[in-house]
PDB file of C-alpha atoms in Angstrom:
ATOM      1  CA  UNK A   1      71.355   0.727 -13.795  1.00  0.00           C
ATOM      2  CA  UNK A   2      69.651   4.055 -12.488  1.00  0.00           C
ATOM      3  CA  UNK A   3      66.365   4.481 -11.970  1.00  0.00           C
ATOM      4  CA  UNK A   4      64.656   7.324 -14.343  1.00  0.00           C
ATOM      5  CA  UNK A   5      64.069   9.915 -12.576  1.00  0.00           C
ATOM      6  CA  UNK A   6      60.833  11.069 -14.783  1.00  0.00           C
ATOM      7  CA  UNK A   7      59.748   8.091 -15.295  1.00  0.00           C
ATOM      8  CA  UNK A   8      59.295   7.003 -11.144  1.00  0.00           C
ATOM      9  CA  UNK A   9      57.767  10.376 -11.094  1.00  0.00           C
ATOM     10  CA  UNK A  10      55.269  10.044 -13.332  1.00  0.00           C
ATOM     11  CA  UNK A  11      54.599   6.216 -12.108  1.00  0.00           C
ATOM     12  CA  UNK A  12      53.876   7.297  -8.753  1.00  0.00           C
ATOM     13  CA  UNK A  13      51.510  10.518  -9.854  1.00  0.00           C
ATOM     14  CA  UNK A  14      49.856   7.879 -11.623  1.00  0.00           C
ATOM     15  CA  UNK A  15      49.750   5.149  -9.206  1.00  0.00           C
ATOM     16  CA  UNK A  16      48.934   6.965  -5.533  1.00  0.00           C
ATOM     17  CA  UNK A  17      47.522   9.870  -3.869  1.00  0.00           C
ATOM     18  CA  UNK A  18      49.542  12.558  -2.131  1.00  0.00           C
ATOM     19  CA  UNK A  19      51.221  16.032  -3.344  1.00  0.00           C
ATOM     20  CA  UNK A  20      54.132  16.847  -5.649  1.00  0.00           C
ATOM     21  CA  UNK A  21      55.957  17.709  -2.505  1.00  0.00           C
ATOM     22  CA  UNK A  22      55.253  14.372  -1.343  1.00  0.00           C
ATOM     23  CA  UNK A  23      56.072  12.721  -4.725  1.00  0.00           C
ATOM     24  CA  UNK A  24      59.462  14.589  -5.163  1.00  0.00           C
ATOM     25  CA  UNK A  25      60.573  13.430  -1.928  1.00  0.00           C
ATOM     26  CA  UNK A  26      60.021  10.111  -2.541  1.00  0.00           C
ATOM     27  CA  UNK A  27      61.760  10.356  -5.924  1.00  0.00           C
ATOM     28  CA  UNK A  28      64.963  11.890  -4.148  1.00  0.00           C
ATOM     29  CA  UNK A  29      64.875   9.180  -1.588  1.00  0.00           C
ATOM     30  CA  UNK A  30      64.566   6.203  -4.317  1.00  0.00           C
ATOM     31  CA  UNK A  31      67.076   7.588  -6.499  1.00  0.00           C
ATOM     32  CA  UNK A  32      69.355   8.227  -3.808  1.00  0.00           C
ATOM     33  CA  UNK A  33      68.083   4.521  -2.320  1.00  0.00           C
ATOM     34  CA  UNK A  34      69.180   3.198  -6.028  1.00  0.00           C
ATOM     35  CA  UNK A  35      72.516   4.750  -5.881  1.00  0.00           C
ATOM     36  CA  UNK A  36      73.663   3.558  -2.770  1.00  0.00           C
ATOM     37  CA  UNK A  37      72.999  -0.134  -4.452  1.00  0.00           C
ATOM     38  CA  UNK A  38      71.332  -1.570  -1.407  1.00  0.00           C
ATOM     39  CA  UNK A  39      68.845  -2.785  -2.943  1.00  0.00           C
ATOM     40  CA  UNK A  40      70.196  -5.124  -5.025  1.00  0.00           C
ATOM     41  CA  UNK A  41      72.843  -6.087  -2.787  1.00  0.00           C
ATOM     42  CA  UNK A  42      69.862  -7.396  -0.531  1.00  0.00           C
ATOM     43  CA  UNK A  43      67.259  -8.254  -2.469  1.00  0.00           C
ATOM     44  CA  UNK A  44      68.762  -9.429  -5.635  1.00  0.00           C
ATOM     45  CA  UNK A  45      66.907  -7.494  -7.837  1.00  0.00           C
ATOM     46  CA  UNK A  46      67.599  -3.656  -9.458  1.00  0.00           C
ATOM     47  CA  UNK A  47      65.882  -1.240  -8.053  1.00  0.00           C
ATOM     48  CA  UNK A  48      63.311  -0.215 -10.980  1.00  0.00           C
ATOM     49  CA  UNK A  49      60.988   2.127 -11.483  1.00  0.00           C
ATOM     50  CA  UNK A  50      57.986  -0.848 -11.923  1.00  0.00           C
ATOM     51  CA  UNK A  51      59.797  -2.709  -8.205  1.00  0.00           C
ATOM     52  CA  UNK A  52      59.429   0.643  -6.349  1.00  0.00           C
ATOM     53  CA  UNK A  53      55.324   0.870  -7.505  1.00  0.00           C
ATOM     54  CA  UNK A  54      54.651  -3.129  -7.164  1.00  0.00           C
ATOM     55  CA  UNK A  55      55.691  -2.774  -3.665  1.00  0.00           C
ATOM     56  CA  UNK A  56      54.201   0.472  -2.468  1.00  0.00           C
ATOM     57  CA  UNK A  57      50.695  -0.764  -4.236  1.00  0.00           C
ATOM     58  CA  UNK A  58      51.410  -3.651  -0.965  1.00  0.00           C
ATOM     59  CA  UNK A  59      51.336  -0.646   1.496  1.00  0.00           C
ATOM     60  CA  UNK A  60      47.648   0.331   3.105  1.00  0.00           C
ATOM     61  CA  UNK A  61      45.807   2.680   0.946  1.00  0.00           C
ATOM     62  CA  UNK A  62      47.632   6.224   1.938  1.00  0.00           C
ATOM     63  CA  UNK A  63      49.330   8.879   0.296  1.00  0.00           C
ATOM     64  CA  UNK A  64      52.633   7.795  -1.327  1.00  0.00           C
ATOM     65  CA  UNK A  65      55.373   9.147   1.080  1.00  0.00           C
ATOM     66  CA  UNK A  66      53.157   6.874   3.513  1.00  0.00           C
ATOM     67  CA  UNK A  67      53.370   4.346   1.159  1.00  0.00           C
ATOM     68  CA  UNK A  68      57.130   4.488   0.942  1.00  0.00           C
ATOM     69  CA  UNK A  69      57.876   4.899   4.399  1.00  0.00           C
ATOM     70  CA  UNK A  70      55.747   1.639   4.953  1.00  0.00           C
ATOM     71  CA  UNK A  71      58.071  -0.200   2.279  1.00  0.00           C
ATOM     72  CA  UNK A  72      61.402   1.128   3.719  1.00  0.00           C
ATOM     73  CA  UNK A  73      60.251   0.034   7.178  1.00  0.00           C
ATOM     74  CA  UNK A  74      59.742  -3.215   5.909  1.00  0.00           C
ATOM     75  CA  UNK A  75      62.978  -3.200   4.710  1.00  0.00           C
ATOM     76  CA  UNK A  76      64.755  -2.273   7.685  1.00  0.00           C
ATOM     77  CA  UNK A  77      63.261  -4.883   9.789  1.00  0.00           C
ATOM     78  CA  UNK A  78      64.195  -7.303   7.197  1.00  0.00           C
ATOM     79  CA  UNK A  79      67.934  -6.453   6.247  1.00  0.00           C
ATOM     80  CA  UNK A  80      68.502  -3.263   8.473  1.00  0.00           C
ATOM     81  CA  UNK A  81      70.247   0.231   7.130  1.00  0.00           C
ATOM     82  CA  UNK A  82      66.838   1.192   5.346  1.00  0.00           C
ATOM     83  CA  UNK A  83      65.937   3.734   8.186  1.00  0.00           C
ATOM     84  CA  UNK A  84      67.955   6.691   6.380  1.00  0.00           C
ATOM     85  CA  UNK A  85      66.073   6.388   3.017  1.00  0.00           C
ATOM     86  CA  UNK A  86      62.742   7.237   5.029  1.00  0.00           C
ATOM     87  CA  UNK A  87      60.669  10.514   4.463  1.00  0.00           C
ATOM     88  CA  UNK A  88      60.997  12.007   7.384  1.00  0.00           C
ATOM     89  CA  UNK A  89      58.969  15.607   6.391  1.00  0.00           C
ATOM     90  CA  UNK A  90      58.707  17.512   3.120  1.00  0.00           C
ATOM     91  CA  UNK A  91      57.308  20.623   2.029  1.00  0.00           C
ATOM     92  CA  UNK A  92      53.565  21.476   2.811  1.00  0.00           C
ATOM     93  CA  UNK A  93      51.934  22.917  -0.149  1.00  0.00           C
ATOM     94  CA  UNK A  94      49.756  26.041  -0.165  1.00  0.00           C
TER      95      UNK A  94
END
């Protein structure tokens, strides 16, 4: 199952600080994180729009590319191959 796009979008403007840039990164990296099916195959659970917000409200209180990097480092260190989905720069808005 794919993760709405809009939807995690919306969740995460909603949920956490930080800029669209920010936010549409994040939503490129988790859709492209729930295509690759990793996820699931490690976890045991989908990759949802309401998992990806549960566990970047865990993160420290920072903006939600911060937030997401935090998660998928936690990830790596826990099952490995997570280091790709990272935000690694974005878009500075004016």
């Amino acid at each position: 199952m794919r993760v709405n796009e809009s939807k995690l979008d919306r969740a995460l403007r909603e949920a956490f600080a930080g800029t669209d840039a920010e936010r549409r990164v994040v939503v490129r990296q988790a859709m492209d994180l729930a295509d690759s099916g990793q996820v699931t195959r490690d976890r045991g659970v989908a990759l949802t729009v309401d998992e990806v917000v549960r566990n970047l409200a865990d993160a420290p209180d920072e903006s939600v590319a911060n937030r997401w990097n935090w998660w998928m480092g936690a990830l790596e260190v826990a099952y490995g191959g997570y280091a790709a989905f990272q935000v690694r720069r974005y878009e500075k808005e004016k």
